[in-house]
Tab-separated table of C-alpha atoms in Angstrom:
chain	number	residue	atom	x	y	z
W	1	UNK	CA	22.901	-6.131	38.170
W	2	UNK	CA	23.716	-6.772	34.510
W	3	UNK	CA	22.198	-4.708	31.673
W	4	UNK	CA	20.103	-7.736	30.684
W	5	UNK	CA	18.779	-8.041	34.240
W	6	UNK	CA	18.014	-4.323	34.278
W	7	UNK	CA	16.036	-4.581	31.028
W	8	UNK	CA	14.108	-7.597	32.324
W	9	UNK	CA	13.306	-5.777	35.546
W	10	UNK	CA	12.097	-2.712	33.608
W	11	UNK	CA	9.878	-4.874	31.396
W	12	UNK	CA	8.319	-6.487	34.468
W	13	UNK	CA	7.513	-3.037	35.793
W	14	UNK	CA	6.146	-1.800	32.475
W	15	UNK	CA	3.251	-3.938	31.302
W	16	UNK	CA	0.916	-2.014	29.007
W	17	UNK	CA	-2.499	-2.817	27.561
W	18	UNK	CA	-2.895	-1.822	23.901
W	19	UNK	CA	-6.497	-1.473	22.790
W	20	UNK	CA	-7.340	-2.081	19.153
W	21	UNK	CA	-10.392	-1.889	16.945
W	22	UNK	CA	-9.960	-4.287	14.009
W	23	UNK	CA	-9.198	-2.230	10.879
W	24	UNK	CA	-7.151	-4.018	8.265
W	25	UNK	CA	-4.325	-3.475	7.421
W	26	UNK	CA	-3.538	-1.299	10.456
W	27	UNK	CA	-4.836	-3.489	13.292
W	28	UNK	CA	-6.433	-6.934	13.025
W	29	UNK	CA	-6.284	-10.547	14.209
W	30	UNK	CA	-4.762	-12.886	11.616
W	31	UNK	CA	-5.862	-16.466	10.841
W	32	UNK	CA	-3.526	-17.786	13.527
W	33	UNK	CA	-5.093	-15.575	16.186
W	34	UNK	CA	-2.113	-13.207	16.294
W	35	UNK	CA	-2.670	-9.459	16.613
W	36	UNK	CA	-1.031	-7.970	13.519
W	37	UNK	CA	-1.027	-5.015	11.139
W	38	UNK	CA	1.011	-1.995	10.079
W	39	UNK	CA	0.381	0.049	13.234
W	40	UNK	CA	0.807	-2.991	15.502
W	41	UNK	CA	4.151	-3.954	13.969
W	42	UNK	CA	5.503	-0.443	14.082
W	43	UNK	CA	4.421	0.583	17.568
W	44	UNK	CA	4.928	-2.758	19.325
W	45	UNK	CA	8.574	-2.627	18.259
W	46	UNK	CA	9.003	0.869	19.681
W	47	UNK	CA	7.286	-0.119	22.952
W	48	UNK	CA	9.517	-3.187	23.292
W	49	UNK	CA	12.621	-1.061	22.758
W	50	UNK	CA	11.766	1.193	25.712
W	51	UNK	CA	11.577	-1.879	27.952
W	52	UNK	CA	7.824	-2.481	28.077
W	53	UNK	CA	5.653	-5.508	27.354
W	54	UNK	CA	2.246	-5.461	25.694
W	55	UNK	CA	-1.076	-7.183	26.191
W	56	UNK	CA	-3.904	-6.636	23.720
W	57	UNK	CA	-7.568	-5.822	24.221
W	58	UNK	CA	-9.929	-5.769	21.248
W	59	UNK	CA	-13.033	-3.606	21.273
W	60	UNK	CA	-15.005	-0.825	19.631
W	61	UNK	CA	-13.166	2.491	19.358
W	62	UNK	CA	-15.638	4.430	21.482
W	63	UNK	CA	-15.383	1.853	24.292
W	64	UNK	CA	-11.597	1.702	24.114
W	65	UNK	CA	-11.424	5.490	24.317
W	66	UNK	CA	-13.443	5.399	27.534
W	67	UNK	CA	-11.193	2.620	28.864
W	68	UNK	CA	-8.102	4.699	28.123
W	69	UNK	CA	-9.561	7.656	29.997
W	70	UNK	CA	-10.158	5.403	33.031
W	71	UNK	CA	-6.718	3.804	32.769
W	72	UNK	CA	-8.014	0.313	31.899
W	73	UNK	CA	-6.257	0.636	28.522
W	74	UNK	CA	-2.835	2.278	28.230
W	75	UNK	CA	-2.346	2.725	24.475
W	76	UNK	CA	-4.503	3.416	21.425
W	77	UNK	CA	-3.151	3.685	17.883
W	78	UNK	CA	-4.191	5.634	14.808
W	79	UNK	CA	-5.465	8.584	16.833
W	80	UNK	CA	-6.139	12.189	15.883
W	81	UNK	CA	-5.112	14.831	18.403
W	82	UNK	CA	-7.896	16.953	19.915
W	83	UNK	CA	-8.034	19.342	22.877
W	84	UNK	CA	-10.667	17.206	24.588
W	85	UNK	CA	-8.525	14.077	24.396
W	86	UNK	CA	-5.459	15.898	25.661
W	87	UNK	CA	-7.239	16.350	28.981
W	88	UNK	CA	-6.819	12.633	29.748
W	89	UNK	CA	-4.182	11.398	27.301
W	90	UNK	CA	-0.619	12.011	26.231
W	91	UNK	CA	0.054	12.068	22.483
W	92	UNK	CA	3.220	10.799	20.854
W	93	UNK	CA	4.990	12.579	18.058
W	94	UNK	CA	3.324	11.756	14.696
W	95	UNK	CA	4.220	8.299	13.417
W	96	UNK	CA	2.612	8.447	9.972
W	97	UNK	CA	0.473	10.712	7.799
W	98	UNK	CA	-3.132	9.835	7.015
W	99	UNK	CA	-3.909	10.004	3.320
W	100	UNK	CA	-6.723	9.047	0.989
W	101	UNK	CA	-6.378	7.865	-2.612
W	102	UNK	CA	-8.884	8.120	-5.430
W	103	UNK	CA	-9.679	4.732	-7.001
W	104	UNK	CA	-11.154	4.251	-10.468
W	105	UNK	CA	-11.899	1.403	-12.878
W	106	UNK	CA	-8.686	0.231	-14.515
W	107	UNK	CA	-9.983	0.652	-18.061
W	108	UNK	CA	-11.376	4.164	-17.494
W	109	UNK	CA	-8.773	6.146	-19.407
W	110	UNK	CA	-10.781	9.404	-19.360
W	111	UNK	CA	-10.916	9.558	-15.555
W	112	UNK	CA	-7.245	8.592	-15.298
W	113	UNK	CA	-6.227	11.876	-16.965
W	114	UNK	CA	-7.555	14.244	-14.267
W	115	UNK	CA	-4.993	15.885	-11.998
W	116	UNK	CA	-7.196	17.046	-9.110
W	117	UNK	CA	-10.503	16.221	-7.438
W	118	UNK	CA	-11.859	19.558	-8.614
W	119	UNK	CA	-11.081	18.673	-12.204
W	120	UNK	CA	-12.500	15.169	-11.695
W	121	UNK	CA	-15.910	16.398	-10.506
W	122	UNK	CA	-15.923	19.376	-12.891
W	123	UNK	CA	-16.020	16.825	-15.684
W	124	UNK	CA	-18.969	15.022	-14.119
W	125	UNK	CA	-17.042	12.344	-12.247
W	126	UNK	CA	-19.085	11.064	-9.303
W	127	UNK	CA	-17.109	10.046	-6.207
W	128	UNK	CA	-18.077	7.552	-3.523
W	129	UNK	CA	-17.245	8.485	0.069
W	130	UNK	CA	-18.016	6.975	3.480
W	131	UNK	CA	-20.448	8.917	5.642
W	132	UNK	CA	-18.870	10.746	8.609
W	133	UNK	CA	-15.297	10.279	7.386
W	134	UNK	CA	-13.139	13.416	7.413
W	135	UNK	CA	-11.438	13.860	4.043
W	136	UNK	CA	-9.817	17.244	4.554
W	137	UNK	CA	-10.439	20.792	3.409
W	138	UNK	CA	-10.499	20.162	-0.354
W	139	UNK	CA	-13.297	17.598	-0.135
W	140	UNK	CA	-15.173	19.665	2.458
W	141	UNK	CA	-15.148	22.653	0.106
W	142	UNK	CA	-16.470	20.544	-2.772
W	143	UNK	CA	-19.196	19.131	-0.528
W	144	UNK	CA	-20.195	22.634	0.567
W	145	UNK	CA	-20.383	23.911	-3.004
W	146	UNK	CA	-23.912	23.462	-4.484
W	147	UNK	CA	-22.378	22.981	-7.929
W	148	UNK	CA	-20.325	19.936	-6.869
W	149	UNK	CA	-21.938	18.490	-3.724
W	150	UNK	CA	-24.313	16.335	-5.760
W	151	UNK	CA	-21.375	14.515	-7.337
W	152	UNK	CA	-20.491	12.798	-4.042
W	153	UNK	CA	-22.317	9.609	-3.034
W	154	UNK	CA	-22.360	8.515	0.617
W	155	UNK	CA	-21.977	4.901	1.735
W	156	UNK	CA	-21.952	3.301	5.179
W	157	UNK	CA	-18.741	1.371	4.422
W	158	UNK	CA	-15.969	1.304	1.847
W	159	UNK	CA	-16.948	-2.075	0.366
W	160	UNK	CA	-20.201	-0.542	-0.892
W	161	UNK	CA	-18.217	1.991	-2.916
W	162	UNK	CA	-16.244	-0.861	-4.481
W	163	UNK	CA	-19.480	-2.490	-5.675
W	164	UNK	CA	-20.838	0.826	-6.947
W	165	UNK	CA	-17.661	1.466	-8.911
W	166	UNK	CA	-17.738	-1.971	-10.530
W	167	UNK	CA	-21.425	-1.458	-11.380
W	168	UNK	CA	-20.473	1.926	-12.939
W	169	UNK	CA	-22.794	3.804	-10.577
W	170	UNK	CA	-19.873	6.053	-9.609
W	171	UNK	CA	-16.689	7.055	-11.444
W	172	UNK	CA	-14.379	6.704	-8.454
W	173	UNK	CA	-14.177	6.432	-4.693
W	174	UNK	CA	-11.954	7.791	-1.944
W	175	UNK	CA	-10.360	5.393	0.523
W	176	UNK	CA	-7.464	5.418	2.967
W	177	UNK	CA	-4.450	4.496	0.827
W	178	UNK	CA	-3.354	1.509	2.915
W	179	UNK	CA	-6.920	0.283	3.447
W	180	UNK	CA	-7.604	0.571	-0.284
W	181	UNK	CA	-4.484	-1.388	-1.194
W	182	UNK	CA	-5.394	-4.091	1.324
W	183	UNK	CA	-8.978	-4.247	0.056
W	184	UNK	CA	-7.944	-4.707	-3.569
W	185	UNK	CA	-5.390	-7.341	-2.595
W	186	UNK	CA	-7.769	-9.364	-0.385
W	187	UNK	CA	-10.580	-9.318	-2.931
W	188	UNK	CA	-8.288	-9.878	-5.961
W	189	UNK	CA	-9.580	-6.722	-7.656
W	190	UNK	CA	-6.303	-5.191	-8.839
W	191	UNK	CA	-7.121	-6.098	-12.463
W	192	UNK	CA	-10.390	-4.156	-12.239
W	193	UNK	CA	-9.685	-1.217	-9.894
W	194	UNK	CA	-6.571	0.954	-9.578
W	195	UNK	CA	-5.406	4.021	-7.689
W	196	UNK	CA	-5.942	6.975	-10.033
W	197	UNK	CA	-2.957	8.922	-8.668
W	198	UNK	CA	-4.763	11.734	-6.832
W	199	UNK	CA	-3.836	11.656	-3.148
W	200	UNK	CA	-5.215	13.770	-0.303
W	201	UNK	CA	-3.225	14.076	2.921
W	202	UNK	CA	-5.535	14.840	5.825
W	203	UNK	CA	-3.181	15.092	8.791
W	204	UNK	CA	-0.840	13.368	11.203
W	205	UNK	CA	-1.594	10.170	13.087
W	206	UNK	CA	-0.541	9.735	16.728
W	207	UNK	CA	-0.314	7.178	19.524
W	208	UNK	CA	-2.482	7.986	22.547
W	209	UNK	CA	-1.327	7.058	26.060
W	210	UNK	CA	-3.455	7.082	29.195
W	211	UNK	CA	-2.240	9.617	31.748
W	212	UNK	CA	-3.307	7.052	34.372
W	213	UNK	CA	-0.811	4.401	33.290
W	214	UNK	CA	1.944	6.186	31.368
W	215	UNK	CA	4.325	8.907	32.506
W	216	UNK	CA	5.788	11.975	30.844
W	217	UNK	CA	9.230	10.392	31.164
W	218	UNK	CA	8.045	7.249	29.380
W	219	UNK	CA	6.516	9.418	26.655
W	220	UNK	CA	9.866	11.129	26.086
W	221	UNK	CA	11.611	7.749	25.820
W	222	UNK	CA	8.938	6.545	23.415
W	223	UNK	CA	9.314	9.600	21.172
W	224	UNK	CA	13.095	9.209	21.072
W	225	UNK	CA	12.780	5.573	20.047
W	226	UNK	CA	10.022	6.425	17.554
W	227	UNK	CA	12.271	9.000	15.882
W	228	UNK	CA	15.071	6.432	15.568
W	229	UNK	CA	12.630	3.969	14.038
W	230	UNK	CA	11.324	6.525	11.519
W	231	UNK	CA	14.885	7.283	10.436
W	232	UNK	CA	15.648	3.602	9.817
W	233	UNK	CA	15.297	1.785	6.506
W	234	UNK	CA	12.984	-0.684	8.186
W	235	UNK	CA	10.330	2.004	8.659
W	236	UNK	CA	10.026	2.733	4.941
W	237	UNK	CA	10.235	-0.980	4.150
W	238	UNK	CA	7.241	-1.586	6.442
W	239	UNK	CA	5.201	1.150	4.783
W	240	UNK	CA	6.061	-0.213	1.354
W	241	UNK	CA	5.115	-3.753	2.410
W	242	UNK	CA	1.598	-2.664	3.354
W	243	UNK	CA	1.146	-0.211	0.470
W	244	UNK	CA	0.885	-2.865	-2.242
């Protein structure tokens, strides 16, 4: 059997279902009905290179997580690693780092000068956040401090913080760096809102695999291919493409 025949045979034996919850620019359906996004492009390429084919299933994250535990879904992207999830899922090596950027009004020169969130709020700068998001230790400490907790305003979604900032109800807002860049681009707001420069890294992001439909050997192959991808110029080019 030729190498091409071997690869085709392997692909036929390795058909995986990737579950996704629409979250632009990481995972979404474009105007042509194609599943696209930063995470989709990156991970689908790695999966293809280990000889597997993908089908997609869209749903809510909580439902997809239950499907992965049952084996009805094989892959979930953009996951955080927890002990509870490790009982039913394999985790890849990290494939990117989650980070949040502080966004301010473009003409707000005073707020642009601050070098940390602590300095920003110490000078009375109010910050919009999304309820139930995890922003890391620095933000948690500021939220726990009675002197600074009142300077954070909760919203149910990021778009509300955009409106509040434009209405000058808040001085800035925190948003995932790639999501923020996508939001400003889609809504043509780059002349009104900019990234201030303060960035908070909150941890690694992983691929989750169902233990029901994915083996330890396949995980090892995936991680090897993922490492090769991360070392390539194409990986940084992809991040840059979605960052602006």
